[in-house]
Coordinates of C-alpha atoms in Angstrom, one line a residue:
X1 CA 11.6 -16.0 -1.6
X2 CA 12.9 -14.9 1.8
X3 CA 16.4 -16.0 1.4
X4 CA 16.8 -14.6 -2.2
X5 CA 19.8 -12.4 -2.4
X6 CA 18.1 -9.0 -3.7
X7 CA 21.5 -7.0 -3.9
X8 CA 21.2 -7.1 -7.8
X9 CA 17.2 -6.4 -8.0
X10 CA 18.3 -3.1 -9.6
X11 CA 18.3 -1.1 -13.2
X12 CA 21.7 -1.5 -15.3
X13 CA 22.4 2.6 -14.7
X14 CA 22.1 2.4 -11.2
X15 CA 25.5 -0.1 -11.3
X16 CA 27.3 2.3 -14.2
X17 CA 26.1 5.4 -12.4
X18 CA 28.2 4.3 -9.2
X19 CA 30.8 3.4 -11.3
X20 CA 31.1 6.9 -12.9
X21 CA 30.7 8.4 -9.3
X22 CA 33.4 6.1 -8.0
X23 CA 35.6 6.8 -10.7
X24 CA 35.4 11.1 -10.2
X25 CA 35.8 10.6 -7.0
X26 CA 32.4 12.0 -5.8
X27 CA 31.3 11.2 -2.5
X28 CA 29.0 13.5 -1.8
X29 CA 26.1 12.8 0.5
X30 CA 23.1 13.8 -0.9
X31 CA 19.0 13.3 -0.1
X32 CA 17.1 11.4 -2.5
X33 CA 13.0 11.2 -2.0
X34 CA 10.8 8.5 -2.9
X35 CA 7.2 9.9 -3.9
X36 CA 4.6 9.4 -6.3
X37 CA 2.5 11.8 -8.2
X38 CA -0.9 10.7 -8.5
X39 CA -3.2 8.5 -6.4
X40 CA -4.1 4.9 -7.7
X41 CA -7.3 4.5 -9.3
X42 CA -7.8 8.5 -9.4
X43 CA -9.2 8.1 -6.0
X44 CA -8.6 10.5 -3.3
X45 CA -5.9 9.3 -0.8
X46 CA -3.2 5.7 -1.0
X47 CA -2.4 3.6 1.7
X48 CA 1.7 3.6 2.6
X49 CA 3.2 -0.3 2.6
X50 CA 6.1 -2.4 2.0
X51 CA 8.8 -0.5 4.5
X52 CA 9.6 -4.0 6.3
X53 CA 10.3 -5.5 3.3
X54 CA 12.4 -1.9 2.3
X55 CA 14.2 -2.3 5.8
X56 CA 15.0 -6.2 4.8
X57 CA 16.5 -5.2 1.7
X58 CA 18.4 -2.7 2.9
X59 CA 19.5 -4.9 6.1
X60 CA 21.2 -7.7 3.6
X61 CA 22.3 -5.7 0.6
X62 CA 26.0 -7.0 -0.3
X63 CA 27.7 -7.9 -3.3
X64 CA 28.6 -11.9 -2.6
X65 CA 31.2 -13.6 -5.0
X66 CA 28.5 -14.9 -7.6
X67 CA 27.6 -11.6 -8.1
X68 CA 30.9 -9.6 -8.5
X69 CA 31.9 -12.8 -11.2
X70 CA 28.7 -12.0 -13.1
X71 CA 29.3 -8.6 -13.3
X72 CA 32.8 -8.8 -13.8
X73 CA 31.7 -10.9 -17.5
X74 CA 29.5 -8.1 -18.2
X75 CA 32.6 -6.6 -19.2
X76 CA 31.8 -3.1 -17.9
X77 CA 33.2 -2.8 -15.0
X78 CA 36.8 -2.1 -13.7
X79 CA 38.3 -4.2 -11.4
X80 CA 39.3 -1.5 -8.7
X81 CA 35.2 -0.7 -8.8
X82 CA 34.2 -4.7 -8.2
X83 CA 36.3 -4.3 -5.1
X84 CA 34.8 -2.1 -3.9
X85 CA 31.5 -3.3 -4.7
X86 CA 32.9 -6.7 -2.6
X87 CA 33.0 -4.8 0.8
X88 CA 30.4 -2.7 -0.2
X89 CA 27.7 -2.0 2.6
X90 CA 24.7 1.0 3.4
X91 CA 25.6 3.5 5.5
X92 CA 23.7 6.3 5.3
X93 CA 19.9 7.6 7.1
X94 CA 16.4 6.4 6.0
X95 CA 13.3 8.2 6.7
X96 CA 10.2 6.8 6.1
X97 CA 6.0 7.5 6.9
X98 CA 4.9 3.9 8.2
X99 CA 3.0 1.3 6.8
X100 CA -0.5 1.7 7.0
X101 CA -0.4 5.4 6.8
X102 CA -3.0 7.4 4.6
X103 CA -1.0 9.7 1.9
X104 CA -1.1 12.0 -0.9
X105 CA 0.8 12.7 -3.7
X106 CA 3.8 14.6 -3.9
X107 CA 4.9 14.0 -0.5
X108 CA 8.3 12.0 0.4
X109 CA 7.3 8.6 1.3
X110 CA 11.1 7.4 2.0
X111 CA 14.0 10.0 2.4
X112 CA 17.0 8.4 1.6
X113 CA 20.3 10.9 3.0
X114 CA 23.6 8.9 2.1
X115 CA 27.0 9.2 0.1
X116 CA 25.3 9.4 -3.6
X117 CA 26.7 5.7 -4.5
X118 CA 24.6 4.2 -1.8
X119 CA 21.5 6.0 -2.6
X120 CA 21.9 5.8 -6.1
X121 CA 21.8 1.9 -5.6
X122 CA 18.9 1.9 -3.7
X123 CA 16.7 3.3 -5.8
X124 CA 15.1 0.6 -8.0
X125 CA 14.4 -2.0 -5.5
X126 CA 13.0 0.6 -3.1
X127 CA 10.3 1.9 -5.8
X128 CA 9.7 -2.3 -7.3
X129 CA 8.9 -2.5 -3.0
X130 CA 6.8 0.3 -2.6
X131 CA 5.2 0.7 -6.0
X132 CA 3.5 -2.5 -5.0
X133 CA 2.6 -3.0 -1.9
X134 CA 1.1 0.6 -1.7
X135 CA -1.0 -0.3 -4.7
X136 CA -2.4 -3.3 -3.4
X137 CA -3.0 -1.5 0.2
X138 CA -5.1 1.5 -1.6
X139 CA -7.2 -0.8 -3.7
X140 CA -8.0 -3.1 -0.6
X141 CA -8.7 0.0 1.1
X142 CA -11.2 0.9 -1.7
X143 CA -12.5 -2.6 -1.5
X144 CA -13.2 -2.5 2.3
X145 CA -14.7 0.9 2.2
X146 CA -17.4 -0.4 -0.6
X147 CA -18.0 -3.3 2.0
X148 CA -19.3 -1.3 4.5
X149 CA -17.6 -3.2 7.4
X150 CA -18.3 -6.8 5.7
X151 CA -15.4 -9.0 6.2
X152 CA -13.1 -9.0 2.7
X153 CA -11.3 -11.9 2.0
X154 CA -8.1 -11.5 -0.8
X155 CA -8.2 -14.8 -2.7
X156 CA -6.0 -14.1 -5.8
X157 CA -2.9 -15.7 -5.2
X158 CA -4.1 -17.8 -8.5
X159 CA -4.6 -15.1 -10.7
X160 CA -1.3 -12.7 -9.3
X161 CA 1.9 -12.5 -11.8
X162 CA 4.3 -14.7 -9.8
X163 CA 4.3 -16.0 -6.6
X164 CA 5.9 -12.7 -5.1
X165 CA 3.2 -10.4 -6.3
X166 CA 0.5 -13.0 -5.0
X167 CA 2.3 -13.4 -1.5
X168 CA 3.2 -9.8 -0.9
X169 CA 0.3 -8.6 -2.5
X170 CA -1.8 -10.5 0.3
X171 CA 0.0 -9.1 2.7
X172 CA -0.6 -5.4 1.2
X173 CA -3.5 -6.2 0.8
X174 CA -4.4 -7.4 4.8
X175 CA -3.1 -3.7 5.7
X176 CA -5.6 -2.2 3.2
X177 CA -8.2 -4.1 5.3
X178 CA -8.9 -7.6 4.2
X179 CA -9.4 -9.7 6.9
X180 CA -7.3 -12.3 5.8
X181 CA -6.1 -14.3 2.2
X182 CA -6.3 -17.8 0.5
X183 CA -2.4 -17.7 0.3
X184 CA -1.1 -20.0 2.9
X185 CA 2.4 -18.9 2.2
X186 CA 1.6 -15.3 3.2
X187 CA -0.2 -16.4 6.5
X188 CA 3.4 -18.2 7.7
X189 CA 5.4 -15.4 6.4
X190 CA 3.5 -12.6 8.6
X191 CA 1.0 -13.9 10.7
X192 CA -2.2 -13.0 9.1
X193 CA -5.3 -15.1 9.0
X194 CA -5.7 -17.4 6.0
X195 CA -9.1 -18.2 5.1
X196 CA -11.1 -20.5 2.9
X197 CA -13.9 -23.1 2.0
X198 CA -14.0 -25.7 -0.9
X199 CA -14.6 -25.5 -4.9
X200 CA -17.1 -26.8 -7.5
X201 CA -14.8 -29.7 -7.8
X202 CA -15.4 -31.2 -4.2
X203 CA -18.9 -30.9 -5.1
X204 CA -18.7 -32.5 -8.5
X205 CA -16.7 -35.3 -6.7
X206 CA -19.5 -36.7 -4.5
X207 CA -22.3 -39.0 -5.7
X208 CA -24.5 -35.8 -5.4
X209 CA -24.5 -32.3 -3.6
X210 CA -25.7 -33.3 -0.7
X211 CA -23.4 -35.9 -0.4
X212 CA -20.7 -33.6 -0.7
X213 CA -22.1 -30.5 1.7
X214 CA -22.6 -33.5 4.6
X215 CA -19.0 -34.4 4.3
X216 CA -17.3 -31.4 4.4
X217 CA -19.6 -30.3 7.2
X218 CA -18.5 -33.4 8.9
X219 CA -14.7 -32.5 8.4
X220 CA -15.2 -28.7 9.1
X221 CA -18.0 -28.3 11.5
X222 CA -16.7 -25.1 13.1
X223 CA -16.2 -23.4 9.7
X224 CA -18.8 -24.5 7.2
X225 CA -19.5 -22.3 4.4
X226 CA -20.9 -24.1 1.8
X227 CA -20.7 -23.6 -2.2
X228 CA -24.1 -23.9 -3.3
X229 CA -23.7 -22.7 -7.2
X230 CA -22.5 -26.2 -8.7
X231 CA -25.8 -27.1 -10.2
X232 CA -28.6 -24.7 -9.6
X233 CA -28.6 -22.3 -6.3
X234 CA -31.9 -21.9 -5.6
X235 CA -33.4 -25.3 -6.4
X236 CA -30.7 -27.5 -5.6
X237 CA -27.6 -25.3 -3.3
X238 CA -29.0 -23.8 -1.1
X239 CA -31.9 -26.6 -0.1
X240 CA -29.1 -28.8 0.3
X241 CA -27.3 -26.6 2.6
X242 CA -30.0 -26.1 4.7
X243 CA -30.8 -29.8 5.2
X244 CA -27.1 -30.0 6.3
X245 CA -27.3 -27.4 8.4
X246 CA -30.8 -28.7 10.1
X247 CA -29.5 -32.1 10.3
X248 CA -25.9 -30.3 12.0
X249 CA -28.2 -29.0 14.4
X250 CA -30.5 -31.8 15.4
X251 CA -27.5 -33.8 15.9
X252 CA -26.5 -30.9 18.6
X253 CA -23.4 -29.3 16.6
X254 CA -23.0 -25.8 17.1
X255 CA -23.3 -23.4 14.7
X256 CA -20.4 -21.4 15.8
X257 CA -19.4 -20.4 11.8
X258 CA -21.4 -21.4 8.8
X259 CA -23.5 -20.3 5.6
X260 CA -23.6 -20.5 2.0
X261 CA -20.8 -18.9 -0.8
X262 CA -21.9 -18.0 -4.0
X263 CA -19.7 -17.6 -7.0
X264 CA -22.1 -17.0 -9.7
X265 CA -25.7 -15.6 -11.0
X266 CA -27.1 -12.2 -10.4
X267 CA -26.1 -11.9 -6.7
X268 CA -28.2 -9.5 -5.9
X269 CA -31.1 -11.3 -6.8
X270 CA -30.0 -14.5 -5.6
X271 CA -28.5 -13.3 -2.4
X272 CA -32.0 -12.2 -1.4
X273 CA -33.7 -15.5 -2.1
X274 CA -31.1 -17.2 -0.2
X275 CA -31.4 -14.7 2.9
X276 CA -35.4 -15.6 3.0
X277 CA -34.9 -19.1 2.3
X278 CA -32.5 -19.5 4.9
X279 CA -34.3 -17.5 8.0
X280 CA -37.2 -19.1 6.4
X281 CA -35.6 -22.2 7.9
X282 CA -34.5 -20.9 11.0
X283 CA -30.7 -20.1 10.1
X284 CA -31.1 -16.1 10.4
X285 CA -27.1 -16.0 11.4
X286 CA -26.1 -17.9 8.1
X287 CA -23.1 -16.2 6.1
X288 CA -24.0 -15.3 2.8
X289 CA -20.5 -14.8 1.0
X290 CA -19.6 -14.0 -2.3
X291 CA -17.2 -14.2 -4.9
X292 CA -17.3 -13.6 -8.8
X293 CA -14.9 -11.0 -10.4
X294 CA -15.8 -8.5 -7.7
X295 CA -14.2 -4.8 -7.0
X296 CA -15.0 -2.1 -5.4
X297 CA -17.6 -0.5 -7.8
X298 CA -19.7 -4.3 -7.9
X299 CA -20.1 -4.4 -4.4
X300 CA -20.9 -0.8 -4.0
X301 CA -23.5 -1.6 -6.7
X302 CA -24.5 -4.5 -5.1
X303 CA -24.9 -2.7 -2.0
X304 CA -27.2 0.2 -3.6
X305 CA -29.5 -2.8 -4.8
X306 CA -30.5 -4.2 -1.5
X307 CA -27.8 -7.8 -1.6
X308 CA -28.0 -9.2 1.6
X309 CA -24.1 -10.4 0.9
X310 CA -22.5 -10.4 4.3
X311 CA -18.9 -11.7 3.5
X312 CA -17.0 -11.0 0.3
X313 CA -14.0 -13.1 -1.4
X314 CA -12.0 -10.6 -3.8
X315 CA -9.5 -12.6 -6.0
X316 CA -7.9 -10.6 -9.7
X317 CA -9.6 -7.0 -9.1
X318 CA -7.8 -6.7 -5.9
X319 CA -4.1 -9.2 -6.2
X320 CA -4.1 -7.5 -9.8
X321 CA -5.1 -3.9 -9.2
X322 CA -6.6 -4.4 -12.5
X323 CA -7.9 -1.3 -13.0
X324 CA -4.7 0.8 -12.1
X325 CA -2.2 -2.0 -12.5
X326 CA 0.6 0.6 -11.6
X327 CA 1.4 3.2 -8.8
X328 CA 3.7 5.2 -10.4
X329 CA 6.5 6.1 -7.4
X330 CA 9.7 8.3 -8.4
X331 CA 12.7 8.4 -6.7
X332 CA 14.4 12.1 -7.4
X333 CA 17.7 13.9 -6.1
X334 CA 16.2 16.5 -3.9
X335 CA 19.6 18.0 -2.2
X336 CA 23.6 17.8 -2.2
X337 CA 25.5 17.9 1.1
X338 CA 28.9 20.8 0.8
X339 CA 32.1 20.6 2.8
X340 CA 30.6 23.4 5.3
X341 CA 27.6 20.1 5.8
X342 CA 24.6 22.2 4.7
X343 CA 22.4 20.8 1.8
X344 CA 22.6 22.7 -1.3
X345 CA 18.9 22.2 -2.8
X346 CA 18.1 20.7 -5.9
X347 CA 15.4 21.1 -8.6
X348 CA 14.6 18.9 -11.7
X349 CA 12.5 20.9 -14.4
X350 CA 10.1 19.6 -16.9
X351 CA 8.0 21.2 -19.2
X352 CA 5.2 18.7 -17.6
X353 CA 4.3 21.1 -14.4
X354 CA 3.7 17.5 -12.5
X355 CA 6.7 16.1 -13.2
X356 CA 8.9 19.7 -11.4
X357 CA 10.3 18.2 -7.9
X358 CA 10.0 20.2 -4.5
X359 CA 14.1 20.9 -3.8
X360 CA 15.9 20.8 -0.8
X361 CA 15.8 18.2 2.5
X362 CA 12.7 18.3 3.6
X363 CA 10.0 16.4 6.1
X364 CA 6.3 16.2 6.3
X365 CA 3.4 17.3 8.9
X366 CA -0.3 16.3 9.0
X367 CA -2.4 19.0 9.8
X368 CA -5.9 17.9 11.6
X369 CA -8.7 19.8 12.6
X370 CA -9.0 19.6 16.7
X371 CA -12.6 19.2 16.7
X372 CA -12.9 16.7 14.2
X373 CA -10.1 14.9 14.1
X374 CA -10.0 14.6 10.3
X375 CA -7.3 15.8 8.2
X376 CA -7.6 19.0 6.9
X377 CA -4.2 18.9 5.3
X378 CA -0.6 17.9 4.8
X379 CA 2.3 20.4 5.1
X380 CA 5.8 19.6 3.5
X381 CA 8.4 21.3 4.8
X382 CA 11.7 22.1 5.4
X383 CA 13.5 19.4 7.8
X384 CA 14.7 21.9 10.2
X385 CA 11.7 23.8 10.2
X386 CA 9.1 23.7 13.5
X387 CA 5.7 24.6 14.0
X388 CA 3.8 26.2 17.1
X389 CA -0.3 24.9 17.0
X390 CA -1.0 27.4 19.8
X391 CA -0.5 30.2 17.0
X392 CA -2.3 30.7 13.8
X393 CA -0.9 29.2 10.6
X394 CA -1.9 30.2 7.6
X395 CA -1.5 27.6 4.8
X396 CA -1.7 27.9 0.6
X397 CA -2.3 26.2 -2.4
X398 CA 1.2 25.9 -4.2
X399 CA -0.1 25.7 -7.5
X400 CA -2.5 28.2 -6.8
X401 CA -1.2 30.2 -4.2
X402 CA -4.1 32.7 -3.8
X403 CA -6.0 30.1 -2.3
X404 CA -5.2 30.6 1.1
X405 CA -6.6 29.3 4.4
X406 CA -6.5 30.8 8.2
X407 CA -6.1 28.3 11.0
X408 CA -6.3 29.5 14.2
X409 CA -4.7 28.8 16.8
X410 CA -5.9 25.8 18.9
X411 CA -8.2 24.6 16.1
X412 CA -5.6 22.6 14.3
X413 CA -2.9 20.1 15.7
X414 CA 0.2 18.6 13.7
X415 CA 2.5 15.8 13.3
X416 CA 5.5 14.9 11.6
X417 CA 4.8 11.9 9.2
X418 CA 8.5 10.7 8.2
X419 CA 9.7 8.7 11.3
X420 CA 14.1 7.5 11.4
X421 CA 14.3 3.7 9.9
X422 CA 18.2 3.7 9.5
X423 CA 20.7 5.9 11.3
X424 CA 24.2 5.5 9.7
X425 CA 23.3 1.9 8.4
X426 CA 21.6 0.6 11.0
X427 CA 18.3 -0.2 11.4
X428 CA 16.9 2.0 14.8
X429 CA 13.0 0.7 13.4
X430 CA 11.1 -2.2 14.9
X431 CA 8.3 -3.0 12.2
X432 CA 4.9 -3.7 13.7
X433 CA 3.1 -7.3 12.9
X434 CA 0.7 -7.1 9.7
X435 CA -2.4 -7.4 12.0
X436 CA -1.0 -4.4 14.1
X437 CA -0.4 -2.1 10.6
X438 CA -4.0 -2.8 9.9
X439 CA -5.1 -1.5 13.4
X440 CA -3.2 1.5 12.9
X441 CA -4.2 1.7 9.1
X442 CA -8.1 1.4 10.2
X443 CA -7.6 4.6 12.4
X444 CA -5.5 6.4 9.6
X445 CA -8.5 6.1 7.2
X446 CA -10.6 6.7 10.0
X447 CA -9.3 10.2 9.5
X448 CA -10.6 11.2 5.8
X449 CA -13.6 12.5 5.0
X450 CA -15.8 10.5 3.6
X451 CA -15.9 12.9 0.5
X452 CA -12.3 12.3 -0.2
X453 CA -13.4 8.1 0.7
X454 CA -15.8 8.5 -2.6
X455 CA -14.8 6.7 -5.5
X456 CA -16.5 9.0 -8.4
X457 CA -14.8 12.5 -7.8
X458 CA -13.4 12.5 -4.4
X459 CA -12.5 15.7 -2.7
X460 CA -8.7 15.8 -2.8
X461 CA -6.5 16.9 0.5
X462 CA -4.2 19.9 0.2
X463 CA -1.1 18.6 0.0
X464 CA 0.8 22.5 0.4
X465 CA 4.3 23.9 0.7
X466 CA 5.7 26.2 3.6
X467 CA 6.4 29.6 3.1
X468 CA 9.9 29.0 3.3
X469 CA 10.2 26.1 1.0
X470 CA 7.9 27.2 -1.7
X471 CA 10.0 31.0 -1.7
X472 CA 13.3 28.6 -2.3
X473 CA 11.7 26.8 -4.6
X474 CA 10.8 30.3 -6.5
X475 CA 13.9 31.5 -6.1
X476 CA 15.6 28.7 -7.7
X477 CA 13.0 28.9 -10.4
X478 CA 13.8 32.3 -10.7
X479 CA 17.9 31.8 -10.9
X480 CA 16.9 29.5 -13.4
X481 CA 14.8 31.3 -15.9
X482 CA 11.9 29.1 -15.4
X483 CA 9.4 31.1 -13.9

């Protein structure tokens, strides 16, 4: 997976588009920006990831000979184009908002500004990235937040489609907040902690259970969770376990890490049993982990009925997305660079209102409130515009503009979401290690409300336009005959 050649991970019209550009001689630069529409799972915010592996892409993308002779016998393309294509190499700017960052629809995730060949190239392999990783790092997210501050564990890798969605998916899913994956794979690729007990099978291997809990505590004293659902939990697990765990403790082994894992049953029910039955026995600090086609709605249910679950193993829900399996990223032509160098905005139309693009070359600012330190809204802007917090700024609702709010000055503070990746090909980005984007992605969700957190009807953030970008977007509308 790491040394695949990804030049040719794109859509058929990407590689005929360039063609026709090459071919009239159009060599424009232009800005393309990568956004989606809607949050995943029709929550109230996404998490941002996938940029390293964006950055890698983009870092290796060439056409080697295997893949100017394949689409040489495609018999589309012109020779005097394949050459090209052979010495072909990025050159233009990325701008991206990090990994791990909270956002909202409708604001540029990656800017792409770069002779329209280039950034016409780019454009499927950047979404396929993105679309996925940031899907897998909002429903963790969710997952997490139902949790309460239990550790989540991402154990899908089984249940993933293909062994890139399973492995990258971990990883997406560690930013969103899992504190580690099953996927060992994923844990050498980037660092992250893999995690993990036994199955039924090791259990139904032995003579008997306790046979089988004795051994593996034997192997794994330091990390014994046992799976005490084989045969019967209550009357057979989790007695078992705690013989093991008496005889561990008479035989002076510390009890650094250990408990039971359930993967079946009513778990609320049967979580509480086990939580008496074990301090019962003297094992108040046992882990009581659980597993079972879990998502974010179970365990907040779970939760509301009084399961004394302290650990939580998430396997299809969360690799899959199930419920949203898609995030829905666009990638549109937002401005065209003339001979004077000033970018000539851009608008595509649609009778869907949603699917009308914000024109021009533009960046984005988070707007917090200074006592709180929550965000009260996101600004996107003009790239040459600036912003002074020690006066008042008075922000709108695009689509309904006379919904207007005053912030006064030294209430609010600001800053600019979309960071340089790639100045004139080359990377000027050093990508933090997984465990540090999920550092910085606790703090970032740190900043929502709780309302907007909510999984039934969250309170949505204001995601507005400046004065002087939403009056050039009207006046192109106007020009137009649209509005």
């Amino acid at each position: 997976m790491s040394t695949l050649n990804l030049t040719l991970l794109t859509d058929l019209y990407e590689l005929t588009m360039m063609q026709g550009y090459f071919k009239t001689k159009n060599r424009e630069v232009v800005v393309f920006d990568a956004f989606y529409r809607n949050n995943p799972c029709n929550g109230g915010y996404a998490i941002c990831a996938g940029l390293e592996q964006v950055i890698d892409y983009i870092e290796n993308l060439h056409f080697d000979e295997d893949d100017i002779s394949y689409l040489r016998g495609l018999g589309i393309f012109d020779d005097d184009f394949l050459e090209y294509l052979s010495n072909f190499h990025f050159s233009g700017d990325i701008y991206a908002i990090p990994e791990g960052t909270v956002i909202f629809p409708r604001e540029p995730l990656i800017k792409v500004v770069a002779p329209i060949m280039e950034a016409q190239l780019v454009e499927t392999a950047i979404l396929n990235i993105l679309n996925h990783q940031s899907l897998i790092a909002t429903k963790a997210a969710r997952v997490c937040y139902a949790a309460q501050g239990d550790g989540v564990m991402e154990f899908g890798l089984r249940r993933a489609q293909g062994p890139d969605s399973g492995t990258y998916g971990a990883r997406a899913a560690v930013i969103g907040g899992c504190c580690g994956t099953s996927n060992v794979l994923c844990g050498q690729l980037f660092d992250v902690p893999v995690k993990g007990t036994h199955a039924h099978s090791w259990i139904m291997s032995f003579p008997d259970e306790y046979t089988a809990f004795k051994n593996y505590a034997t192997l794994y004293p330091s990390a014994c969770i046992l799976l005490v659902d084989t045969y019967d939990t209550l009357k057979s697990g989790i007695p078992n376990a705690i013989r093991v765990f008496t005889e561990m403790r008479e035989a002076g082994i510390p009890l650094t890490f250990y408990g039971i894992r359930m993967d079946s049953g009513d778990l609320a029910y049967l979580s509480k049993k086990a939580r008496k039955m074990l301090d019962d026995a003297g094992f108040p600090d046992a882990v009581i982990s659980a597993s079972n086609d879990l998502d974010e709605y179970l365990i907040e249910s779970l939760k509301n009925q009084g399961a004394t679950i302290t650990s939580w193993g998430v396997g299809t829900h969360l690799i899959t997305s199930k419920d949203c399996p898609a995030f829905g990223g666009v990638y549109k032509l937002a401005a065209i660079q003339n001979e004077q160098g000033e970018f000539i905005p851009k608008i595509k139309l649609s009778e869907n209102t949603e699917k009308v693009t914000n024109p021009g070359n533009k960046t984005v600012y988070r707007i917090y409130e200074e006592d709180s330190h929550k965000i009260k809204a996101d600004l996107i802007c003009l790239a040459d515009e600036t912003f002074d917090t020690n006066k008042d700024l008075r922000i709108f609702d695009p689509h309904e503009p006379w919904k207007k709010t005053l912030l006064k000055a030294g209430t609010y503070s600001m800053r600019e979401l979309l960071v340089k990746i790639f100045d004139q090909g080359t990377c000027v980005y050093h990508s933090p290690k997984v465990m540090e984007i999920q550092k910085y992605c606790d703090k970032e969700k740190e900043t929502l409300w709780n309302e907007t957190k909510r999984f039934v009807n969250p309170h949505k953030v204001y995601v507005d336009l400046s004065d002087k970008l939403y009056d050039m977007k009207r006046q192109i509308l106007n020009e137009m005959g649209q509005e």
